[in-house]
GROMACS .gro file of C-alpha atoms in nm:
model
  413
    1MET     CA    1   0.000   0.000   0.000
    2PRO     CA    2   0.116   0.359  -0.057
    3ARG     CA    3   0.291   0.524   0.235
    4ASN     CA    4   0.181   0.828   0.425
    5PHE     CA    5   0.309   1.151   0.270
    6CYS     CA    6   0.149   1.369   0.537
    7ASN     CA    7   0.484   1.462   0.691
    8PRO     CA    8   0.841   1.485   0.560
    9GLU     CA    9   0.947   1.227   0.818
   10SER     CA   10   0.715   0.969   0.665
   11ILE     CA   11   0.896   0.967   0.331
   12GLY     CA   12   1.071   0.634   0.296
   13SER     CA   13   0.922   0.501   0.618
   14LYS     CA   14   0.700   0.201   0.671
   15LYS     CA   15   0.407   0.402   0.800
   16SER     CA   16   0.068   0.309   0.661
   17PHE     CA   17  -0.126   0.512   0.408
   18CYS     CA   18  -0.405   0.745   0.531
   19PRO     CA   19  -0.674   0.641   0.284
   20ALA     CA   20  -1.003   0.807   0.367
   21ALA     CA   21  -1.015   1.125   0.159
   22GLY     CA   22  -0.809   0.989  -0.128
   23TRP     CA   23  -1.004   0.667  -0.165
   24ARG     CA   24  -1.330   0.862  -0.164
   25LYS     CA   25  -1.200   1.074  -0.451
   26ALA     CA   26  -1.080   0.770  -0.644
   27ALA     CA   27  -1.405   0.582  -0.582
   28LYS     CA   28  -1.606   0.883  -0.697
   29TRP     CA   29  -1.417   0.898  -1.024
   30MET     CA   30  -1.438   0.523  -1.087
   31TYR     CA   31  -1.809   0.543  -1.028
   32LEU     CA   32  -1.843   0.829  -1.273
   33LEU     CA   33  -1.640   0.646  -1.534
   34LEU     CA   34  -1.839   0.326  -1.505
   35ALA     CA   35  -2.170   0.510  -1.502
   36VAL     CA   36  -2.082   0.708  -1.810
   37MET     CA   37  -1.968   0.403  -2.001
   38TRP     CA   38  -2.276   0.208  -1.894
   39LEU     CA   39  -2.505   0.479  -2.023
   40GLY     CA   40  -2.322   0.475  -2.355
   41SER     CA   41  -2.285   0.851  -2.370
   42ALA     CA   42  -1.921   0.893  -2.275
   43ARG     CA   43  -1.838   1.200  -2.480
   44LYS     CA   44  -2.093   1.447  -2.347
   45ALA     CA   45  -2.189   1.301  -2.012
   46LEU     CA   46  -1.993   1.552  -1.807
   47ALA     CA   47  -1.956   1.836  -2.057
   48GLN     CA   48  -2.149   2.154  -1.986
   49GLY     CA   49  -2.295   2.175  -2.336
   50ASP     CA   50  -2.226   2.211  -2.705
   51TRP     CA   51  -2.004   2.511  -2.638
   52GLU     CA   52  -1.752   2.270  -2.485
   53ILE     CA   53  -1.787   1.969  -2.717
   54THR     CA   54  -1.895   1.985  -3.081
   55PRO     CA   55  -1.943   1.709  -3.342
   56GLN     CA   56  -1.627   1.838  -3.508
   57SER     CA   57  -1.421   1.816  -3.190
   58GLU     CA   58  -1.554   1.465  -3.120
   59GLU     CA   59  -1.456   1.351  -3.467
   60ALA     CA   60  -1.112   1.513  -3.439
   61LEU     CA   61  -1.051   1.343  -3.105
   62GLU     CA   62  -1.147   1.003  -3.245
   63ARG     CA   63  -0.920   1.054  -3.547
   64GLY     CA   64  -0.635   1.159  -3.322
   65LEU     CA   65  -0.669   0.861  -3.091
   66ALA     CA   66  -0.689   0.628  -3.391
   67TRP     CA   67  -0.364   0.777  -3.526
   68LEU     CA   68  -0.193   0.732  -3.190
   69ALA     CA   69  -0.306   0.369  -3.172
   70ARG     CA   70  -0.199   0.291  -3.530
   71ASN     CA   71   0.144   0.443  -3.486
   72GLN     CA   72   0.235   0.322  -3.138
   73GLY     CA   73   0.442   0.015  -3.221
   74PRO     CA   74   0.491  -0.305  -3.018
   75GLU     CA   75   0.719  -0.143  -2.758
   76GLY     CA   76   0.443   0.100  -2.668
   77ASN     CA   77   0.671   0.405  -2.687
   78TRP     CA   78   0.615   0.561  -3.031
   79ASP     CA   79   0.991   0.536  -3.102
   80SER     CA   80   1.072   0.765  -2.807
   81ASN     CA   81   1.289   0.696  -2.505
   82ASP     CA   82   1.149   1.001  -2.323
   83LEU     CA   83   0.917   0.848  -2.066
   84GLY     CA   84   0.741   1.182  -2.032
   85LEU     CA   85   0.635   1.179  -2.398
   86VAL     CA   86   0.524   0.816  -2.376
   87SER     CA   87   0.321   0.901  -2.066
   88THR     CA   88   0.160   1.193  -2.248
   89GLY     CA   89   0.052   0.946  -2.516
   90ALA     CA   90  -0.118   0.739  -2.246
   91LEU     CA   91  -0.274   1.055  -2.100
   92ALA     CA   92  -0.456   1.127  -2.427
   93PHE     CA   93  -0.645   0.799  -2.395
   94LEU     CA   94  -0.707   0.828  -2.022
   95ALA     CA   95  -0.853   1.177  -2.070
   96ALA     CA   96  -1.093   1.032  -2.327
   97GLY     CA   97  -1.210   0.760  -2.085
   98HIS     CA   98  -1.004   0.468  -2.219
   99LEU     CA   99  -0.855   0.253  -1.943
  100PRO     CA  100  -0.565   0.007  -1.968
  101GLY     CA  101  -0.673  -0.340  -2.074
  102ARG     CA  102  -1.033  -0.238  -2.139
  103GLY     CA  103  -1.221  -0.140  -2.452
  104PRO     CA  104  -1.096  -0.068  -2.804
  105TYR     CA  105  -0.783   0.116  -2.692
  106GLY     CA  106  -0.716  -0.085  -2.377
  107ASP     CA  107  -0.406  -0.252  -2.521
  108THR     CA  108  -0.271   0.081  -2.645
  109VAL     CA  109  -0.294   0.241  -2.302
  110LYS     CA  110  -0.159  -0.069  -2.133
  111ARG     CA  111   0.147  -0.089  -2.359
  112ALA     CA  112   0.233   0.277  -2.296
  113LEU     CA  113   0.203   0.245  -1.918
  114GLU     CA  114   0.392  -0.085  -1.922
  115TYR     CA  115   0.677   0.083  -2.108
  116VAL     CA  116   0.702   0.345  -1.834
  117ILE     CA  117   0.681   0.088  -1.554
  118ARG     CA  118   0.935  -0.140  -1.721
  119ASN     CA  119   1.189   0.139  -1.764
  120ALA     CA  120   1.164   0.300  -1.421
  121GLN     CA  121   1.491   0.310  -1.234
  122SER     CA  122   1.520   0.125  -0.904
  123SER     CA  123   1.525   0.461  -0.724
  124GLY     CA  124   1.189   0.552  -0.875
  125LEU     CA  125   1.335   0.802  -1.123
  126LEU     CA  126   1.134   0.791  -1.443
  127ASN     CA  127   1.403   0.868  -1.697
  128ILE     CA  128   1.611   0.659  -1.936
  129ALA     CA  129   1.719   0.949  -2.159
  130GLU     CA  130   2.026   1.160  -2.086
  131PRO     CA  131   2.038   1.298  -1.730
  132ARG     CA  132   1.950   1.657  -1.819
  133ARG     CA  133   1.606   1.540  -1.928
  134GLY     CA  134   1.564   1.362  -1.596
  135MET     CA  135   1.319   1.581  -1.406
  136TYR     CA  136   1.126   1.676  -1.720
  137ASN     CA  137   1.052   1.312  -1.791
  138HIS     CA  138   1.003   1.235  -1.425
  139GLY     CA  139   0.750   1.511  -1.363
  140LEU     CA  140   0.543   1.438  -1.672
  141SER     CA  141   0.542   1.064  -1.607
  142THR     CA  142   0.461   1.093  -1.237
  143PHE     CA  143   0.166   1.317  -1.320
  144VAL     CA  144   0.023   1.060  -1.562
  145LEU     CA  145   0.089   0.768  -1.326
  146GLY     CA  146  -0.104   0.953  -1.057
  147GLN     CA  147  -0.401   1.003  -1.286
  148ALA     CA  148  -0.392   0.642  -1.402
  149TYR     CA  149  -0.369   0.512  -1.046
  150GLY     CA  150  -0.668   0.720  -0.944
  151MET     CA  151  -0.870   0.559  -1.222
  152VAL     CA  152  -0.767   0.190  -1.204
  153GLN     CA  153  -0.596   0.138  -0.863
  154ASP     CA  154  -0.328  -0.094  -1.008
  155PRO     CA  155  -0.094  -0.183  -0.715
  156ARG     CA  156   0.211  -0.170  -0.944
  157LEU     CA  157   0.128   0.189  -1.036
  158GLY     CA  158   0.085   0.271  -0.669
  159GLU     CA  159   0.423   0.123  -0.573
  160LEU     CA  160   0.601   0.308  -0.852
  161LEU     CA  161   0.415   0.628  -0.778
  162GLU     CA  162   0.526   0.636  -0.416
  163LYS     CA  163   0.888   0.589  -0.522
  164ALA     CA  164   0.850   0.866  -0.778
  165LEU     CA  165   0.713   1.100  -0.511
  166VAL     CA  166   1.015   1.032  -0.292
  167VAL     CA  167   1.238   1.137  -0.582
  168ILE     CA  168   1.048   1.465  -0.618
  169GLN     CA  169   1.079   1.548  -0.250
  170GLU     CA  170   1.444   1.447  -0.223
  171THR     CA  171   1.548   1.650  -0.528
  172GLN     CA  172   1.368   1.971  -0.434
  173CYS     CA  173   1.626   2.250  -0.431
  174GLY     CA  174   1.693   2.499  -0.156
  175ASP     CA  175   1.473   2.768  -0.314
  176GLY     CA  176   1.176   2.533  -0.359
  177GLY     CA  177   1.241   2.462  -0.726
  178TRP     CA  178   1.405   2.174  -0.914
  179ASP     CA  179   1.698   2.125  -1.148
  180TYR     CA  180   1.698   1.938  -1.479
  181ILE     CA  181   1.916   1.668  -1.326
  182ALA     CA  182   1.759   1.465  -1.046
  183LYS     CA  183   1.978   1.610  -0.775
  184ARG     CA  184   1.919   1.854  -0.490
  185GLN     CA  185   2.090   2.186  -0.558
  186PRO     CA  186   2.099   2.519  -0.370
  187GLN     CA  187   1.888   2.678  -0.647
  188GLY     CA  188   1.637   2.532  -0.891
  189HIS     CA  189   1.675   2.604  -1.260
  190ASP     CA  190   1.348   2.754  -1.391
  191LEU     CA  191   0.970   2.766  -1.363
  192SER     CA  192   0.911   2.495  -1.623
  193LEU     CA  193   1.056   2.239  -1.383
  194VAL     CA  194   0.849   2.365  -1.090
  195VAL     CA  195   0.518   2.326  -1.275
  196MET     CA  196   0.598   1.970  -1.382
  197GLN     CA  197   0.674   1.857  -1.027
  198ALA     CA  198   0.380   2.055  -0.885
  199LEU     CA  199   0.139   1.882  -1.122
  200ALA     CA  200   0.290   1.547  -1.028
  201LEU     CA  201   0.239   1.619  -0.657
  202ARG     CA  202  -0.119   1.734  -0.710
  203SER     CA  203  -0.188   1.427  -0.924
  204ALA     CA  204  -0.079   1.211  -0.632
  205VAL     CA  205  -0.309   1.404  -0.397
  206ASP     CA  206  -0.601   1.340  -0.631
  207SER     CA  207  -0.524   0.968  -0.630
  208GLY     CA  208  -0.515   0.925  -0.253
  209PHE     CA  209  -0.162   1.016  -0.149
  210GLU     CA  210  -0.093   1.293   0.098
  211VAL     CA  211   0.207   1.508   0.015
  212SER     CA  212   0.414   1.715   0.252
  213PRO     CA  213   0.274   2.068   0.294
  214GLN     CA  214   0.630   2.193   0.342
  215VAL     CA  215   0.731   2.069  -0.004
  216VAL     CA  216   0.426   2.228  -0.165
  217GLN     CA  217   0.459   2.558   0.022
  218ALA     CA  218   0.824   2.586  -0.082
  219ALA     CA  219   0.723   2.526  -0.444
  220ILE     CA  220   0.451   2.792  -0.422
  221ARG     CA  221   0.702   3.042  -0.287
  222CYS     CA  222   0.932   2.959  -0.576
  223VAL     CA  223   0.652   3.015  -0.828
  224ARG     CA  224   0.577   3.359  -0.686
  225GLU     CA  225   0.944   3.450  -0.713
  226HIS     CA  226   0.913   3.395  -1.089
  227TYR     CA  227   0.653   3.670  -1.123
  228THR     CA  228   0.784   3.989  -1.283
  229PRO     CA  229   0.588   4.317  -1.294
  230ARG     CA  230   0.638   4.563  -1.575
  231ASN     CA  231   0.707   4.932  -1.520
  232CYS     CA  232   0.794   4.890  -1.154
  233PRO     CA  233   1.071   4.721  -0.952
  234ARG     CA  234   1.039   4.350  -0.876
  235ASP     CA  235   1.085   4.420  -0.506
  236ALA     CA  236   0.807   4.680  -0.493
  237ASP     CA  237   0.533   4.605  -0.241
  238GLU     CA  238   0.239   4.403  -0.367
  239GLU     CA  239  -0.003   4.696  -0.379
  240GLU     CA  240   0.232   4.873  -0.617
  241GLN     CA  241   0.282   4.561  -0.830
  242LYS     CA  242  -0.093   4.514  -0.862
  243ARG     CA  243  -0.118   4.850  -1.038
  244HIS     CA  244   0.104   4.730  -1.323
  245PRO     CA  245   0.087   4.452  -1.580
  246GLY     CA  246   0.317   4.156  -1.531
  247GLN     CA  247   0.352   3.782  -1.571
  248PHE     CA  248   0.536   3.467  -1.468
  249THR     CA  249   0.868   3.418  -1.642
  250TYR     CA  250   1.098   3.127  -1.713
  251SER     CA  251   1.373   3.255  -1.485
  252LYS     CA  252   1.369   3.479  -1.181
  253GLY     CA  253   1.430   3.840  -1.271
  254GLY     CA  254   1.209   3.847  -1.580
  255GLY     CA  255   1.392   3.628  -1.829
  256ASN     CA  256   1.183   3.466  -2.106
  257ALA     CA  257   0.830   3.594  -2.049
  258THR     CA  258   0.643   3.337  -2.257
  259VAL     CA  259   0.277   3.239  -2.278
  260ALA     CA  260   0.376   2.893  -2.154
  261MET     CA  261   0.525   3.037  -1.836
  262ALA     CA  262   0.220   3.258  -1.777
  263ALA     CA  263   0.008   2.943  -1.791
  264ALA     CA  264   0.253   2.738  -1.584
  265GLY     CA  265   0.239   2.986  -1.297
  266ILE     CA  266  -0.141   2.982  -1.297
  267VAL     CA  267  -0.149   2.603  -1.296
  268CYS     CA  268   0.086   2.582  -0.998
  269LEU     CA  269  -0.117   2.826  -0.790
  270GLN     CA  270  -0.457   2.685  -0.883
  271GLU     CA  271  -0.359   2.324  -0.825
  272PHE     CA  272  -0.268   2.395  -0.465
  273GLY     CA  273  -0.558   2.613  -0.364
  274GLN     CA  274  -0.408   2.959  -0.414
  275TYR     CA  275  -0.729   3.064  -0.590
  276ASP     CA  276  -0.727   3.428  -0.480
  277ASP     CA  277  -0.370   3.510  -0.576
  278TRP     CA  278  -0.381   3.839  -0.770
  279ARG     CA  279  -0.111   3.715  -1.008
  280ILE     CA  280  -0.358   3.472  -1.166
  281GLU     CA  281  -0.565   3.750  -1.322
  282LYS     CA  282  -0.254   3.924  -1.457
  283ASN     CA  283  -0.142   3.608  -1.634
  284LEU     CA  284  -0.489   3.523  -1.761
  285GLU     CA  285  -0.479   3.844  -1.957
  286VAL     CA  286  -0.151   3.735  -2.118
  287ILE     CA  287  -0.308   3.400  -2.214
  288ARG     CA  288  -0.630   3.553  -2.344
  289ASN     CA  289  -0.445   3.795  -2.571
  290ALA     CA  290  -0.223   3.516  -2.702
  291ILE     CA  291  -0.522   3.293  -2.784
  292LEU     CA  292  -0.701   3.575  -2.965
  293ASP     CA  293  -0.389   3.639  -3.168
  294ALA     CA  294  -0.317   3.271  -3.243
  295THR     CA  295  -0.671   3.202  -3.368
  296ARG     CA  296  -0.734   3.532  -3.549
  297ASN     CA  297  -0.850   3.513  -3.914
  298ASP     CA  298  -0.869   3.134  -3.907
  299ARG     CA  299  -0.489   3.109  -3.875
  300PRO     CA  300  -0.480   2.742  -3.758
  301ARG     CA  301  -0.673   2.627  -4.066
  302ARG     CA  302  -0.478   2.844  -4.309
  303GLU     CA  303  -0.139   2.747  -4.168
  304ARG     CA  304  -0.231   2.390  -4.066
  305ARG     CA  305  -0.068   2.450  -3.733
  306ALA     CA  306  -0.214   2.420  -3.383
  307PRO     CA  307  -0.254   2.752  -3.201
  308PHE     CA  308   0.055   2.681  -2.988
  309ASP     CA  309   0.341   2.435  -2.960
  310PRO     CA  310   0.250   2.126  -2.750
  311TYR     CA  311   0.423   2.245  -2.434
  312THR     CA  312   0.239   2.578  -2.436
  313LEU     CA  313  -0.092   2.423  -2.540
  314TYR     CA  314  -0.070   2.168  -2.258
  315TYR     CA  315  -0.041   2.431  -1.987
  316VAL     CA  316  -0.266   2.698  -2.144
  317SER     CA  317  -0.556   2.452  -2.162
  318GLN     CA  318  -0.509   2.342  -1.801
  319ALA     CA  319  -0.473   2.698  -1.674
  320LEU     CA  320  -0.799   2.799  -1.840
  321TYR     CA  321  -0.983   2.493  -1.713
  322GLN     CA  322  -0.862   2.524  -1.357
  323VAL     CA  323  -0.962   2.891  -1.338
  324GLY     CA  324  -1.294   2.813  -1.507
  325GLY     CA  325  -1.576   3.065  -1.532
  326GLU     CA  326  -1.570   3.329  -1.803
  327PRO     CA  327  -1.204   3.278  -1.906
  328TRP     CA  328  -1.275   2.911  -1.980
  329ARG     CA  329  -1.605   2.982  -2.152
  330GLU     CA  330  -1.460   3.258  -2.369
  331CYS     CA  331  -1.124   3.106  -2.461
  332TYR     CA  332  -1.171   2.729  -2.468
  333PRO     CA  333  -1.395   2.726  -2.780
  334LEU     CA  334  -1.133   2.933  -2.963
  335LEU     CA  335  -0.856   2.698  -2.853
  336ARG     CA  336  -1.064   2.387  -2.932
  337ASP     CA  337  -1.165   2.504  -3.280
  338GLY     CA  338  -0.806   2.604  -3.356
  339VAL     CA  339  -0.691   2.254  -3.261
  340VAL     CA  340  -0.963   2.091  -3.473
  341ALA     CA  341  -0.885   2.311  -3.776
  342SER     CA  342  -0.514   2.227  -3.770
  343GLN     CA  343  -0.551   1.848  -3.772
  344VAL     CA  344  -0.410   1.659  -4.071
  345ARG     CA  345  -0.688   1.504  -4.280
  346ASP     CA  346  -0.550   1.248  -4.526
  347PRO     CA  347  -0.779   0.940  -4.536
  348GLY     CA  348  -0.567   0.773  -4.800
  349ASN     CA  349  -0.257   0.785  -4.581
  350PRO     CA  350  -0.302   0.613  -4.244
  351ALA     CA  351   0.049   0.722  -4.139
  352ARG     CA  352  -0.073   1.084  -4.136
  353ASP     CA  353  -0.451   1.092  -4.117
  354GLY     CA  354  -0.561   1.225  -3.776
  355MET     CA  355  -0.224   1.352  -3.654
  356TRP     CA  356  -0.107   1.698  -3.564
  357THR     CA  357   0.238   1.785  -3.696
  358ALA     CA  358   0.529   1.842  -3.458
  359GLN     CA  359   0.605   2.192  -3.334
  360GLY     CA  360   0.859   2.326  -3.087
  361HIS     CA  361   1.177   2.153  -2.972
  362VAL     CA  362   1.073   1.791  -3.033
  363GLY     CA  363   1.076   1.669  -3.393
  364GLY     CA  364   1.026   1.348  -3.588
  365LYS     CA  365   0.786   1.077  -3.477
  366PRO     CA  366   0.827   1.163  -3.106
  367GLY     CA  367   0.734   1.523  -3.193
  368ASP     CA  368   0.424   1.409  -3.381
  369LEU     CA  369   0.336   1.191  -3.081
  370TYR     CA  370   0.376   1.486  -2.845
  371MET     CA  371   0.171   1.726  -3.058
  372THR     CA  372  -0.104   1.473  -3.131
  373ALA     CA  373  -0.129   1.350  -2.772
  374VAL     CA  374  -0.156   1.704  -2.634
  375CYS     CA  375  -0.419   1.803  -2.892
  376CYS     CA  376  -0.624   1.495  -2.802
  377PHE     CA  377  -0.587   1.583  -2.434
  378VAL     CA  378  -0.715   1.936  -2.500
  379LEU     CA  379  -1.018   1.807  -2.690
  380ALA     CA  380  -1.091   1.551  -2.416
  381ILE     CA  381  -1.076   1.790  -2.119
  382PRO     CA  382  -1.454   1.861  -2.116
  383ASN     CA  383  -1.517   1.488  -2.057
  384ARG     CA  384  -1.378   1.547  -1.706
  385TYR     CA  385  -1.265   1.186  -1.667
  386LEU     CA  386  -0.929   1.257  -1.507
  387PRO     CA  387  -0.919   1.293  -1.128
  388ILE     CA  388  -0.734   1.624  -1.159
  389LEU     CA  389  -1.029   1.773  -1.349
  390GLN     CA  390  -1.235   1.817  -1.035
  391GLU     CA  391  -1.420   2.145  -1.055
  392GLY     CA  392  -1.456   2.440  -0.824
  393ARG     CA  393  -1.256   2.538  -0.521
  394ILE     CA  394  -1.133   2.250  -0.313
  395GLU     CA  395  -1.130   2.389   0.038
  396SER     CA  396  -0.921   2.103   0.174
  397LEU     CA  397  -0.634   2.215  -0.049
  398GLN     CA  398  -0.647   2.563   0.097
  399ARG     CA  399  -0.649   2.422   0.449
  400GLN     CA  400  -0.365   2.179   0.381
  401PHE     CA  401  -0.132   2.403   0.184
  402GLY     CA  402  -0.224   2.751   0.306
  403SER     CA  403  -0.379   3.048   0.129
  404THR     CA  404  -0.238   3.364  -0.017
  405ALA     CA  405  -0.284   3.528   0.321
  406SER     CA  406  -0.013   3.297   0.456
  407PHE     CA  407   0.259   3.460   0.247
  408ASN     CA  408   0.408   3.806   0.253
  409ARG     CA  409   0.548   4.004  -0.040
  410SER     CA  410   0.871   3.809  -0.061
  411GLY     CA  411   0.690   3.475  -0.050
  412SER     CA  412   0.808   3.374   0.296
  413PRO     CA  413   0.562   3.237   0.552
   0.00000   0.00000   0.00000
């Protein structure tokens, strides 16, 4: 059984797991999954209406999943040794309600998860690529394992997940962040690594594990230190910063102010109950403007390119969903339709039909896997199958990990 992650001292101990809240969450989601499948209306059972899911988005999702299944290969890894990318392939199916070993894509999901399990290091590190991709692959894979465990309760997933969580805690750097290499350092490297580990930790919470509040609070402090206001000093008091635009950046001090980092900061804060943090609204504006620009004048259809690269799209979609309300209602249809319009349609060529072409830093077949898996994930979000897609404020998160009131301007308790 998974161990108790309530306290730092429990990591690596033989203490028993505290199951009550986590098992209730997992049971709730299993019940929803089974009920939806039984009723035979999986696609729209949990969606709020046609503004979330359209016939076109349903068809695009099915085409995308079919492409992923056709092109997976016997190893289950889509010719990639990045466990994070392989896990993202599995996530596309899980988000659409397909469980390992069950239904038309059961073998596809199972092979992908088995590849990750088979290649985990004895320490629990989920990386077989070169060491500098260690915590990228580890964070992505741990997140997906947590979601899968919350849906199927496979003991092997649980055992690997608890080891993976130990790795995350033991490699957290002195400033609350993480480095690319799985090693504790005085300072973490950048915000992209923080969001990956934060999502992995929250995924574990959703699946019944309890993580150390100290680890999470240190990560939240680190996220806030990556916020950079414009037209005023970074060390200005918060009331002054609120009067100016600003956003989360890749590095502390304002370096690389991308849309992806704006979304990553929102995701980190939302996932751990920091719902009232004023920085969320500032970064939502960055995301909204970027979506309007990326989808203007039917650009995705004309250019046959998704609105964003897969990394950005992955976090933008989650940021919008977790905030919900008007930002989600206004921007998700634009994002969804842009994804649908950019899909490759080539019925005579099964090697291409249903895919989304690679963008960003990952090319070749692994890049096509990454882009297609993320696009499928985006189209499947309204199904709300994944445990992490619980809606509304979760007050227990605020109680466990503190609220914005618990932190002063510098981010210290």
